[in-house]
Short mmCIF file of N, CA and C in Angstrom, two decimals:
data_model
loop_
_atom_site.label_atom_id
_atom_site.label_comp_id
_atom_site.label_asym_id
_atom_site.label_seq_id
_atom_site.Cartn_x
_atom_site.Cartn_y
_atom_site.Cartn_z
N UNK D 1 0.83 -1.20 0.00
CA UNK D 1 0.00 0.00 0.00
C UNK D 1 0.87 1.25 0.00
N UNK D 2 1.10 1.80 -1.17
CA UNK D 2 1.99 2.96 -1.26
C UNK D 2 1.30 4.27 -0.92
N UNK D 3 -0.05 4.28 -0.90
CA UNK D 3 -0.75 5.52 -0.61
C UNK D 3 -1.16 5.65 0.86
N UNK D 4 -0.75 4.71 1.69
CA UNK D 4 -1.06 4.76 3.12
C UNK D 4 0.09 5.46 3.84
N UNK D 5 -0.21 6.45 4.69
CA UNK D 5 0.86 7.13 5.43
C UNK D 5 1.63 6.15 6.31
N UNK D 6 2.94 6.41 6.48
CA UNK D 6 3.79 5.57 7.33
C UNK D 6 3.17 5.32 8.69
N UNK D 7 2.56 6.36 9.28
CA UNK D 7 2.03 6.25 10.63
C UNK D 7 0.92 5.22 10.72
N UNK D 8 0.29 4.88 9.59
CA UNK D 8 -0.80 3.91 9.61
C UNK D 8 -0.37 2.51 9.19
N UNK D 9 0.87 2.37 8.77
CA UNK D 9 1.37 1.04 8.40
C UNK D 9 1.81 0.29 9.66
N UNK D 10 1.65 -1.02 9.69
CA UNK D 10 2.14 -1.76 10.84
C UNK D 10 3.66 -1.70 10.91
N UNK D 11 4.19 -1.77 12.12
CA UNK D 11 5.65 -1.69 12.30
C UNK D 11 6.37 -2.79 11.54
N UNK D 12 5.68 -3.87 11.22
CA UNK D 12 6.31 -4.98 10.50
C UNK D 12 6.45 -4.70 9.01
N UNK D 13 5.80 -3.67 8.49
CA UNK D 13 5.88 -3.34 7.06
C UNK D 13 7.28 -2.81 6.74
N UNK D 14 7.98 -3.37 5.74
CA UNK D 14 9.37 -2.99 5.47
C UNK D 14 9.58 -1.49 5.22
N UNK D 15 8.64 -0.82 4.56
CA UNK D 15 8.90 0.59 4.24
C UNK D 15 8.90 1.48 5.48
N UNK D 16 8.36 0.98 6.60
CA UNK D 16 8.38 1.78 7.82
C UNK D 16 9.69 1.64 8.57
N UNK D 17 10.56 0.73 8.09
CA UNK D 17 11.83 0.48 8.78
C UNK D 17 13.04 0.65 7.87
N UNK D 18 12.84 1.07 6.62
CA UNK D 18 13.94 1.11 5.67
C UNK D 18 14.40 2.54 5.42
N UNK D 19 15.72 2.71 5.53
CA UNK D 19 16.36 4.00 5.35
C UNK D 19 17.05 4.02 3.99
N UNK D 20 16.88 5.09 3.24
CA UNK D 20 17.58 5.29 1.97
C UNK D 20 18.78 6.17 2.28
N UNK D 21 19.96 5.70 1.96
CA UNK D 21 21.21 6.40 2.27
C UNK D 21 21.86 6.82 0.96
N UNK D 22 22.09 8.13 0.80
CA UNK D 22 22.76 8.61 -0.41
C UNK D 22 24.08 9.28 -0.04
N UNK D 23 24.85 9.63 -1.06
CA UNK D 23 26.18 10.23 -0.93
C UNK D 23 27.19 9.25 -0.33
N UNK D 24 27.00 7.96 -0.62
CA UNK D 24 27.98 6.97 -0.16
C UNK D 24 29.26 7.08 -0.98
N UNK D 25 30.37 6.90 -0.32
CA UNK D 25 31.64 6.75 -1.01
C UNK D 25 31.56 5.46 -1.83
N UNK D 26 32.05 5.48 -3.05
CA UNK D 26 31.99 4.28 -3.89
C UNK D 26 32.75 3.11 -3.28
N UNK D 27 33.66 3.40 -2.33
CA UNK D 27 34.43 2.35 -1.67
C UNK D 27 33.73 1.80 -0.43
N UNK D 28 32.64 2.42 0.01
CA UNK D 28 31.93 1.95 1.20
C UNK D 28 31.32 0.59 0.95
N UNK D 29 31.51 -0.32 1.91
CA UNK D 29 30.96 -1.67 1.80
C UNK D 29 29.65 -1.78 2.58
N UNK D 30 28.89 -2.83 2.29
CA UNK D 30 27.67 -3.08 3.05
C UNK D 30 28.00 -3.28 4.52
N UNK D 31 29.11 -3.96 4.81
CA UNK D 31 29.51 -4.19 6.20
C UNK D 31 29.87 -2.88 6.89
N UNK D 32 30.57 -1.99 6.19
CA UNK D 32 30.91 -0.69 6.77
C UNK D 32 29.68 0.14 7.07
N UNK D 33 28.71 0.13 6.16
CA UNK D 33 27.46 0.86 6.37
C UNK D 33 26.69 0.25 7.53
N UNK D 34 26.68 -1.07 7.62
CA UNK D 34 26.01 -1.76 8.73
C UNK D 34 26.61 -1.33 10.07
N UNK D 35 27.94 -1.33 10.16
CA UNK D 35 28.60 -0.97 11.41
C UNK D 35 28.27 0.47 11.82
N UNK D 36 28.19 1.36 10.85
CA UNK D 36 27.84 2.75 11.12
C UNK D 36 26.41 2.86 11.66
N UNK D 37 25.48 2.16 11.05
CA UNK D 37 24.06 2.28 11.39
C UNK D 37 23.66 1.49 12.63
N UNK D 38 24.43 0.48 12.99
CA UNK D 38 24.09 -0.35 14.16
C UNK D 38 24.11 0.45 15.46
N UNK D 39 24.66 1.65 15.44
CA UNK D 39 24.71 2.49 16.64
C UNK D 39 23.32 2.81 17.15
N UNK D 40 22.30 2.78 16.28
CA UNK D 40 20.95 3.17 16.70
C UNK D 40 19.99 1.99 16.88
N UNK D 41 20.42 0.80 16.50
CA UNK D 41 19.55 -0.36 16.71
C UNK D 41 19.88 -1.51 15.78
N UNK D 42 19.30 -2.67 16.08
CA UNK D 42 19.56 -3.87 15.28
C UNK D 42 19.10 -3.71 13.83
N UNK D 43 19.88 -4.29 12.92
CA UNK D 43 19.62 -4.17 11.49
C UNK D 43 19.24 -5.53 10.93
N UNK D 44 18.23 -5.51 10.07
CA UNK D 44 17.79 -6.73 9.40
C UNK D 44 18.56 -6.96 8.11
N UNK D 45 18.81 -5.86 7.34
CA UNK D 45 19.42 -6.04 6.02
C UNK D 45 20.06 -4.73 5.55
N UNK D 46 21.22 -4.83 4.89
CA UNK D 46 21.90 -3.69 4.27
C UNK D 46 22.15 -4.04 2.81
N UNK D 47 21.80 -3.12 1.91
CA UNK D 47 22.00 -3.35 0.48
C UNK D 47 22.61 -2.11 -0.15
N UNK D 48 23.69 -2.28 -0.90
CA UNK D 48 24.26 -1.21 -1.72
C UNK D 48 24.21 -1.72 -3.16
N UNK D 49 23.31 -1.16 -3.99
CA UNK D 49 23.23 -1.61 -5.39
C UNK D 49 24.56 -1.37 -6.13
N UNK D 50 24.85 -2.29 -7.05
CA UNK D 50 26.10 -2.21 -7.82
C UNK D 50 25.81 -2.40 -9.30
N UNK D 51 26.81 -2.06 -10.09
CA UNK D 51 26.77 -2.37 -11.53
C UNK D 51 28.11 -2.95 -11.90
N UNK D 52 28.14 -3.67 -12.98
CA UNK D 52 29.38 -4.29 -13.45
C UNK D 52 29.90 -3.50 -14.64
N UNK D 53 31.20 -3.18 -14.59
CA UNK D 53 31.87 -2.56 -15.73
C UNK D 53 33.11 -3.39 -15.99
N UNK D 54 33.03 -4.19 -17.05
CA UNK D 54 34.13 -5.13 -17.33
C UNK D 54 34.22 -6.12 -16.19
N UNK D 55 35.39 -6.22 -15.59
CA UNK D 55 35.60 -7.13 -14.46
C UNK D 55 35.30 -6.46 -13.12
N UNK D 56 35.08 -5.13 -13.13
CA UNK D 56 34.86 -4.40 -11.89
C UNK D 56 33.38 -4.40 -11.49
N UNK D 57 33.14 -4.46 -10.19
CA UNK D 57 31.80 -4.27 -9.66
C UNK D 57 31.83 -2.93 -8.92
N UNK D 58 31.00 -2.01 -9.37
CA UNK D 58 31.03 -0.64 -8.85
C UNK D 58 29.76 -0.30 -8.08
N UNK D 59 29.93 0.37 -6.96
CA UNK D 59 28.80 0.86 -6.17
C UNK D 59 28.09 1.96 -6.95
N UNK D 60 26.78 2.07 -6.75
CA UNK D 60 26.01 3.15 -7.37
C UNK D 60 25.96 4.39 -6.48
N UNK D 61 26.59 4.34 -5.30
CA UNK D 61 26.69 5.52 -4.44
C UNK D 61 25.51 5.74 -3.51
N UNK D 62 24.63 4.74 -3.42
CA UNK D 62 23.53 4.83 -2.47
C UNK D 62 23.22 3.44 -1.94
N UNK D 63 22.42 3.37 -0.89
CA UNK D 63 22.08 2.08 -0.33
C UNK D 63 20.83 2.14 0.51
N UNK D 64 20.47 0.98 1.06
CA UNK D 64 19.28 0.85 1.89
C UNK D 64 19.65 0.09 3.15
N UNK D 65 19.10 0.56 4.28
CA UNK D 65 19.31 -0.11 5.56
C UNK D 65 17.93 -0.42 6.13
N UNK D 66 17.63 -1.69 6.32
CA UNK D 66 16.35 -2.08 6.93
C UNK D 66 16.61 -2.44 8.38
N UNK D 67 16.01 -1.68 9.28
CA UNK D 67 16.16 -1.90 10.71
C UNK D 67 15.13 -2.93 11.19
N UNK D 68 15.39 -3.51 12.36
CA UNK D 68 14.43 -4.44 12.97
C UNK D 68 13.18 -3.69 13.42
N UNK D 69 13.32 -2.43 13.84
CA UNK D 69 12.18 -1.68 14.39
C UNK D 69 12.16 -0.26 13.84
N UNK D 70 10.95 0.29 13.75
CA UNK D 70 10.77 1.65 13.23
C UNK D 70 11.46 2.69 14.10
N UNK D 71 11.49 2.49 15.42
CA UNK D 71 12.12 3.50 16.27
C UNK D 71 13.61 3.64 15.96
N UNK D 72 14.26 2.56 15.52
CA UNK D 72 15.68 2.64 15.15
C UNK D 72 15.85 3.50 13.90
N UNK D 73 14.93 3.38 12.95
CA UNK D 73 14.98 4.22 11.75
C UNK D 73 14.85 5.69 12.14
N UNK D 74 13.92 6.00 13.01
CA UNK D 74 13.72 7.39 13.44
C UNK D 74 14.94 7.91 14.20
N UNK D 75 15.56 7.08 15.01
CA UNK D 75 16.79 7.49 15.71
C UNK D 75 17.91 7.75 14.72
N UNK D 76 18.02 6.91 13.69
CA UNK D 76 19.05 7.12 12.67
C UNK D 76 18.86 8.47 11.99
N UNK D 77 17.60 8.80 11.64
CA UNK D 77 17.33 10.09 11.00
C UNK D 77 17.73 11.25 11.91
N UNK D 78 17.46 11.11 13.20
CA UNK D 78 17.76 12.18 14.17
C UNK D 78 19.25 12.26 14.51
N UNK D 79 19.89 11.10 14.68
CA UNK D 79 21.24 11.07 15.24
C UNK D 79 22.36 10.88 14.22
N UNK D 80 22.06 10.28 13.08
CA UNK D 80 23.14 9.93 12.15
C UNK D 80 23.13 10.74 10.85
N UNK D 81 22.16 11.64 10.69
CA UNK D 81 22.12 12.49 9.49
C UNK D 81 23.43 13.26 9.39
N UNK D 82 24.10 13.18 8.26
CA UNK D 82 25.36 13.91 8.07
C UNK D 82 26.59 13.22 8.62
N UNK D 83 26.42 12.03 9.20
CA UNK D 83 27.57 11.28 9.70
C UNK D 83 28.56 11.05 8.56
N UNK D 84 29.83 11.24 8.83
CA UNK D 84 30.85 11.04 7.80
C UNK D 84 31.33 9.59 7.84
N UNK D 85 31.15 8.90 6.72
CA UNK D 85 31.58 7.51 6.57
C UNK D 85 32.47 7.44 5.34
N UNK D 86 33.69 6.99 5.51
CA UNK D 86 34.65 6.89 4.40
C UNK D 86 34.80 8.23 3.67
N UNK D 87 34.78 9.33 4.45
CA UNK D 87 35.02 10.65 3.87
C UNK D 87 33.82 11.32 3.24
N UNK D 88 32.64 10.72 3.32
CA UNK D 88 31.42 11.30 2.74
C UNK D 88 30.38 11.51 3.83
N UNK D 89 29.72 12.68 3.83
CA UNK D 89 28.63 12.95 4.76
C UNK D 89 27.37 12.27 4.24
N UNK D 90 26.82 11.37 5.03
CA UNK D 90 25.66 10.60 4.59
C UNK D 90 24.40 11.43 4.59
N UNK D 91 23.55 11.22 3.59
CA UNK D 91 22.24 11.86 3.50
C UNK D 91 21.21 10.75 3.70
N UNK D 92 20.39 10.90 4.74
CA UNK D 92 19.45 9.86 5.13
C UNK D 92 18.01 10.32 4.96
N UNK D 93 17.17 9.43 4.47
CA UNK D 93 15.72 9.70 4.44
C UNK D 93 14.98 8.37 4.43
N UNK D 94 13.72 8.42 4.84
CA UNK D 94 12.90 7.21 4.82
C UNK D 94 12.76 6.74 3.39
N UNK D 95 12.84 5.44 3.21
CA UNK D 95 12.66 4.85 1.89
C UNK D 95 11.19 4.59 1.66
N UNK D 96 10.72 4.92 0.47
CA UNK D 96 9.34 4.63 0.13
C UNK D 96 9.27 3.64 -1.03
N UNK D 97 10.40 2.97 -1.31
CA UNK D 97 10.39 1.96 -2.36
C UNK D 97 9.63 0.75 -1.88
N UNK D 98 9.03 0.04 -2.80
CA UNK D 98 8.36 -1.19 -2.43
C UNK D 98 9.42 -2.28 -2.37
N UNK D 99 9.52 -2.92 -1.23
CA UNK D 99 10.49 -3.98 -1.05
C UNK D 99 9.82 -5.33 -1.25
N UNK D 100 10.56 -6.27 -1.76
CA UNK D 100 10.03 -7.62 -1.90
C UNK D 100 10.49 -8.43 -0.70
N UNK D 101 9.61 -9.24 -0.19
CA UNK D 101 9.92 -10.05 0.99
C UNK D 101 10.70 -11.28 0.59
#
């Protein structure tokens, strides 16, 4: 349900717990992003989309962090906005993408 406000979605719905992270350093790993975000609560999943160029696998410079609970996502927005990871200040916002289970 993409037209339902976050506040009305159950806490178990993935979009209420998923953070969209932009301005990632291309060298940042999923594990590095996980370690940074774990400061605010347990994480279910970290994804940094990539593309292949020849033999290289390159980061697209953004990622998603799915927390176990919505309150951890809200704490991340409050406490980790602008955190510098691998030389880049992270830009955080709630993700509204539809996730597949």
